[in-house]
mmCIF file with all atom_site columns, C-alpha atoms in Angstrom:
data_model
loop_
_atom_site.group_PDB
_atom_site.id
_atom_site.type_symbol
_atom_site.label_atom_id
_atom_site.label_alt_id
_atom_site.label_comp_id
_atom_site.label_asym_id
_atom_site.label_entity_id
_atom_site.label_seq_id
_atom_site.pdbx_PDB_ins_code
_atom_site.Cartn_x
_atom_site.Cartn_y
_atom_site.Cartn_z
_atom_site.occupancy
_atom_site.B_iso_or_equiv
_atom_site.pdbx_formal_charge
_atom_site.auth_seq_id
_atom_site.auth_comp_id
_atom_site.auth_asym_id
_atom_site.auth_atom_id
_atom_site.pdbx_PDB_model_num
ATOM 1   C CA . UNK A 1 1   ? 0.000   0.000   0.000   1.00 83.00 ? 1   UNK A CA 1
ATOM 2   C CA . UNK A 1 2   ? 0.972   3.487   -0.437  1.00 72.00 ? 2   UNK A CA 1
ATOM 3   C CA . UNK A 1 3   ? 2.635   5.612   2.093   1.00 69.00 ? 3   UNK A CA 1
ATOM 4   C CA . UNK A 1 4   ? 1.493   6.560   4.676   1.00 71.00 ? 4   UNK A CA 1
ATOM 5   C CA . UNK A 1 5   ? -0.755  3.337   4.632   1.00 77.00 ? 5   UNK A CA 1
ATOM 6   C CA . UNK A 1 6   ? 0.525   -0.112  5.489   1.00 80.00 ? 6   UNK A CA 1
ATOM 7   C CA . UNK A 1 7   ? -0.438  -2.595  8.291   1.00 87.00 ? 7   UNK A CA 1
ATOM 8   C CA . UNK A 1 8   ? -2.990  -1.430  10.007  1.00 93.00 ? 8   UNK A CA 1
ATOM 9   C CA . UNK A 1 9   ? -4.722  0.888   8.162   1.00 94.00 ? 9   UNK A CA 1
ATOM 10  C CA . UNK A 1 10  ? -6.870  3.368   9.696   1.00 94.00 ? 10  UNK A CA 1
ATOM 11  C CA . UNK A 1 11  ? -10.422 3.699   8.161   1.00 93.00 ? 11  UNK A CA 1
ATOM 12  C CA . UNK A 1 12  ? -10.686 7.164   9.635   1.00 92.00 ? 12  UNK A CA 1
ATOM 13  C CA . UNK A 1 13  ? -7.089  8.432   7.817   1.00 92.00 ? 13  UNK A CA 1
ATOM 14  C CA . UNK A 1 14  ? -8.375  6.729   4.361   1.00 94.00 ? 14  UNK A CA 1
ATOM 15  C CA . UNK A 1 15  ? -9.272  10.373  2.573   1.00 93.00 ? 15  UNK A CA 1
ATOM 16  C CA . UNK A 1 16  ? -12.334 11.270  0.512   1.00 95.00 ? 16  UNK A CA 1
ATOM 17  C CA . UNK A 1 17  ? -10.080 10.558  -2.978  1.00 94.00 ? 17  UNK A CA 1
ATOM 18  C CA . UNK A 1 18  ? -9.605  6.533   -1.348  1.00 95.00 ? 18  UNK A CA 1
ATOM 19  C CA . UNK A 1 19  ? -6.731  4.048   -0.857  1.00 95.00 ? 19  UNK A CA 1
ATOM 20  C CA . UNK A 1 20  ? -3.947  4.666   -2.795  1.00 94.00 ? 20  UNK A CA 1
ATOM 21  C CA . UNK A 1 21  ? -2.740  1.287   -3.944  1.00 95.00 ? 21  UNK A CA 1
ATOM 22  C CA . UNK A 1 22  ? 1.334   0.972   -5.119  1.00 93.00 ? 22  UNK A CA 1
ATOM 23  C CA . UNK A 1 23  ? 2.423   -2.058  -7.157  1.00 95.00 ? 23  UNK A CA 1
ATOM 24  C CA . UNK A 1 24  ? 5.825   -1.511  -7.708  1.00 94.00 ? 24  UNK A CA 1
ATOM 25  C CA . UNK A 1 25  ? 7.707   -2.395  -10.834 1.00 94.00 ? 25  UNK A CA 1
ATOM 26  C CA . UNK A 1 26  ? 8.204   -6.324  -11.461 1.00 94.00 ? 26  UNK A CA 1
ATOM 27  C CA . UNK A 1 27  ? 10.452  -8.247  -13.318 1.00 92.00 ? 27  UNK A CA 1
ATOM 28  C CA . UNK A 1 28  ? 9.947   -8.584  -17.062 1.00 94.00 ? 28  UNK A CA 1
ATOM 29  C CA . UNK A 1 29  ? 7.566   -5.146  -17.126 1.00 97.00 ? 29  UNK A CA 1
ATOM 30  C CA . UNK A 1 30  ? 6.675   -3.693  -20.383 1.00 97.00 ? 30  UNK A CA 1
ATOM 31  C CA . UNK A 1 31  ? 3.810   -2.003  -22.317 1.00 98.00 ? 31  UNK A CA 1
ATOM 32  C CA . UNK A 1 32  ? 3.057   -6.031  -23.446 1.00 97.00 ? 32  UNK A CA 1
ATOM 33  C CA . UNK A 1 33  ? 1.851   -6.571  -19.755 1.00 98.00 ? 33  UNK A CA 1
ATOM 34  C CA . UNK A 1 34  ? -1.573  -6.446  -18.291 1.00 98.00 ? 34  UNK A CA 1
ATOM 35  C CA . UNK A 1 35  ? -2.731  -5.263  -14.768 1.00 98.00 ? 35  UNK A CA 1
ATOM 36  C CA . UNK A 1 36  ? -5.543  -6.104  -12.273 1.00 98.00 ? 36  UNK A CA 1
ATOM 37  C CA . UNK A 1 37  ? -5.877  -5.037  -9.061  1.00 98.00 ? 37  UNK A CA 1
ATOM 38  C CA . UNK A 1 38  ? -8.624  -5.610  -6.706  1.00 98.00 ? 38  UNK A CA 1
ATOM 39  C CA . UNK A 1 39  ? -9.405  -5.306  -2.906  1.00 98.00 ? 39  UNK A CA 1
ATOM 40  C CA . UNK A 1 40  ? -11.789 -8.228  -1.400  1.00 97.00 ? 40  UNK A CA 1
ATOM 41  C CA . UNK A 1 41  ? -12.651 -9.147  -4.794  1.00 96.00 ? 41  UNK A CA 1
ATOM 42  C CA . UNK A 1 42  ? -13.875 -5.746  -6.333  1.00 97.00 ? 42  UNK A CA 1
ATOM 43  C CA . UNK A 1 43  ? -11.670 -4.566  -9.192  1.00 97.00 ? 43  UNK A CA 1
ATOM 44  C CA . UNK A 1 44  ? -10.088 -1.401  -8.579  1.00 97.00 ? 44  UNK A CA 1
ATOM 45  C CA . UNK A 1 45  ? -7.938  -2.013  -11.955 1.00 98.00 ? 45  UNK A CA 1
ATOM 46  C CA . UNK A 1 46  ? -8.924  -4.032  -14.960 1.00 98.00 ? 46  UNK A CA 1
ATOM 47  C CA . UNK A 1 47  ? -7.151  -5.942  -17.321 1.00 98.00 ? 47  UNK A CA 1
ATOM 48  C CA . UNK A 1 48  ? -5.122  -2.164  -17.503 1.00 98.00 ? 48  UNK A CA 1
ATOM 49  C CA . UNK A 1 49  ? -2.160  -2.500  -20.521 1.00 98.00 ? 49  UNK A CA 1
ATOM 50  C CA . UNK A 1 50  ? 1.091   -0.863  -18.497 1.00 98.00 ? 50  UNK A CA 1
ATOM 51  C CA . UNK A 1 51  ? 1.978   2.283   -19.475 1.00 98.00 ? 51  UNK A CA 1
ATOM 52  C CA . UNK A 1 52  ? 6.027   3.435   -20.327 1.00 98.00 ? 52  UNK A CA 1
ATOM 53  C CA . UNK A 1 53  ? 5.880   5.422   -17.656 1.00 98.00 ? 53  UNK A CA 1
ATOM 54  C CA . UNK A 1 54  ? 4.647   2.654   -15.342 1.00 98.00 ? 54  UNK A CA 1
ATOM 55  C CA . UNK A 1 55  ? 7.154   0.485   -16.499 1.00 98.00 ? 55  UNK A CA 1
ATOM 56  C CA . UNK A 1 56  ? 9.680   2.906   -14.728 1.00 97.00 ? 56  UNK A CA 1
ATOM 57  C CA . UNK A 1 57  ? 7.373   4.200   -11.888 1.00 96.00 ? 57  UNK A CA 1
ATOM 58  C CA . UNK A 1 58  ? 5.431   1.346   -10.887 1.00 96.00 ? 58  UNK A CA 1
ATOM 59  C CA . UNK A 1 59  ? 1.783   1.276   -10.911 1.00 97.00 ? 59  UNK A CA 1
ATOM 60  C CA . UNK A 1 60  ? -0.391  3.551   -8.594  1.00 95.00 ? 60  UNK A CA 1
ATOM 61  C CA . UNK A 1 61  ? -4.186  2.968   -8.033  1.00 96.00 ? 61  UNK A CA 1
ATOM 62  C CA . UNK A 1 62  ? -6.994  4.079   -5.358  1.00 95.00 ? 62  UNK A CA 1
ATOM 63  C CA . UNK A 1 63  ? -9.687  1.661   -4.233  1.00 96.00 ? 63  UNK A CA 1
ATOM 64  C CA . UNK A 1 64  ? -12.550 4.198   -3.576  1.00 97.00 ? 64  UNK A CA 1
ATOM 65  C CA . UNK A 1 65  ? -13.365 5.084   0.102   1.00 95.00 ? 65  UNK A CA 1
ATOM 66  C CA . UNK A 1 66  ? -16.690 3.700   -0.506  1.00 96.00 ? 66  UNK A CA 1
ATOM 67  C CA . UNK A 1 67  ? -15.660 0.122   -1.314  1.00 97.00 ? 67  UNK A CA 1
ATOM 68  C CA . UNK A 1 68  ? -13.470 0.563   1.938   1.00 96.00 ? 68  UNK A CA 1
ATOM 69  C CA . UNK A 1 69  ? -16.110 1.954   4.229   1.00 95.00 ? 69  UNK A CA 1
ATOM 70  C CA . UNK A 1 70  ? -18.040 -0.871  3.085   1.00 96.00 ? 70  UNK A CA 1
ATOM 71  C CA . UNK A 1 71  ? -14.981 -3.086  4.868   1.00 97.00 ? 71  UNK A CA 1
ATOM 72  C CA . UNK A 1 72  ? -15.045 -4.526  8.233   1.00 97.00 ? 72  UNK A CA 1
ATOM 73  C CA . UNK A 1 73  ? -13.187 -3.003  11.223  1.00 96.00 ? 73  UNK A CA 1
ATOM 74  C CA . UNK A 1 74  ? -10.800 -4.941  13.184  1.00 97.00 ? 74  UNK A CA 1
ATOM 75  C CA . UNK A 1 75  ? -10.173 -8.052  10.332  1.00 97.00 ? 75  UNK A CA 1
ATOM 76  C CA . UNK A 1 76  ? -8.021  -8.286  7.729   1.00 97.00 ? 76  UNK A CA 1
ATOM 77  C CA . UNK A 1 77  ? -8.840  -7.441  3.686   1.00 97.00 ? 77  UNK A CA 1
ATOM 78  C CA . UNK A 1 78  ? -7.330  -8.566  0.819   1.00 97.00 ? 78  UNK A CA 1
ATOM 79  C CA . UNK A 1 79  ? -4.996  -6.663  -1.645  1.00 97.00 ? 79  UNK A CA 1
ATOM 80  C CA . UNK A 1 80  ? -4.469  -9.012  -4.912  1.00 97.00 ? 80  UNK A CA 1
ATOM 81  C CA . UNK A 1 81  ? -2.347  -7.868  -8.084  1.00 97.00 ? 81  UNK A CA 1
ATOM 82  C CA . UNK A 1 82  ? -2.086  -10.032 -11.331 1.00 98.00 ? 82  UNK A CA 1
ATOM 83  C CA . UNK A 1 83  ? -0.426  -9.512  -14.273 1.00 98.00 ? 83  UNK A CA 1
ATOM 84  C CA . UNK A 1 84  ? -0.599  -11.256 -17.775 1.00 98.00 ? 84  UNK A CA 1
ATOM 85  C CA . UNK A 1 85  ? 2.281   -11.296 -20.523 1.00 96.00 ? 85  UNK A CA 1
ATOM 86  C CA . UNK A 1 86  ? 0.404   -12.984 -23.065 1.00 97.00 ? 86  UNK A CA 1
ATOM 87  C CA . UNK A 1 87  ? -2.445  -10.387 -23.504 1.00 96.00 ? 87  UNK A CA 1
ATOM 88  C CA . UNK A 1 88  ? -4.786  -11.317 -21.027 1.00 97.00 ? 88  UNK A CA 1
ATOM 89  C CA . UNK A 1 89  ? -4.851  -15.666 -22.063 1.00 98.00 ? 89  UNK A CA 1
ATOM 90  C CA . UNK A 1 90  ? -2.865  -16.422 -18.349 1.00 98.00 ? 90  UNK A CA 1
ATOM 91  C CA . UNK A 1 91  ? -2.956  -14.751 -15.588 1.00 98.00 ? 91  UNK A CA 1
ATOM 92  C CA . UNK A 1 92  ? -0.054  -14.892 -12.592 1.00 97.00 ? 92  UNK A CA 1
ATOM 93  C CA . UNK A 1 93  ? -0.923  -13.691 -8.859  1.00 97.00 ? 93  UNK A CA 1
ATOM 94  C CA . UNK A 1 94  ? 1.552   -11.987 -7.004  1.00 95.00 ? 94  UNK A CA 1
ATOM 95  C CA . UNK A 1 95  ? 1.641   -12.225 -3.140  1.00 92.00 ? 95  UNK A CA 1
ATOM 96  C CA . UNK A 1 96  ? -1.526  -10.976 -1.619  1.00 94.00 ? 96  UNK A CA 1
ATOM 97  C CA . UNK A 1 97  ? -1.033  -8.131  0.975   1.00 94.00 ? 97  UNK A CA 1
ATOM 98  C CA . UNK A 1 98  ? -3.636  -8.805  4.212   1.00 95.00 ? 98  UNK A CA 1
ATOM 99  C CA . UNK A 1 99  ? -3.115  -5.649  6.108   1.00 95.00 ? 99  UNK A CA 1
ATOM 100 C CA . UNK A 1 100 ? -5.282  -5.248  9.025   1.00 95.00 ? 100 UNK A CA 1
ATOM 101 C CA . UNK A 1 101 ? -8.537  -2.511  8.516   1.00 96.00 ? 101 UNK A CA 1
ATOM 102 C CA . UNK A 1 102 ? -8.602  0.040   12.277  1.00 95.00 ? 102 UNK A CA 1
ATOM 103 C CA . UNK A 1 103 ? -11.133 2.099   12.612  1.00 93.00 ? 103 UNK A CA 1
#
């Protein structure tokens, strides 16, 4: 997650523009790749072709303050990126990130 979120996150610091979300640059990034990122399920990115810049910078995202509201204090939500090198036909899951949700 992106500064100056990580584990726990506070529901009450999350601001009115959301989450930001960080997925940093990976090995074997290009403008070939695609991107998906969701949170509990809910795409916050979809099936997003990387950009040149990304390919330097990394990829930034916000999962709306309304899908996180929508969360559970005190438990644990999911963070999932995948990417696909083959235009979308496989998809590979990085590590999930499971940071804790404080009110």
């Amino acid at each position: 997650l992106a500064a100056p979120f990580s584990d726990p996150v506070s529901s009450g610091a999350i601001p009115g523009t959301g989450l930001p979300i960080s997925q940093r640059k990976w090995a074997f990034i290009s403008t070939d790749c695609l991107i998906s990122i969701s949170v509990e399920g809910i795409g916050v990115l979809d099936k997003h072709r990387v950009t040149a810049a990304q390919t330097e910078a990394g990829v930034v995202v916000t999962a709306p303050k309304s899908l996180m509201s929508g969360l559970p204090v005190n438990q644990r939500f999911i963070v999932q990126t995948e990417v696909s090198f083959d235009d979308g036909a496989t998809w590979f899951s990085f590590v999930e990130l499971r940071p804790m949700l404080k009110p």
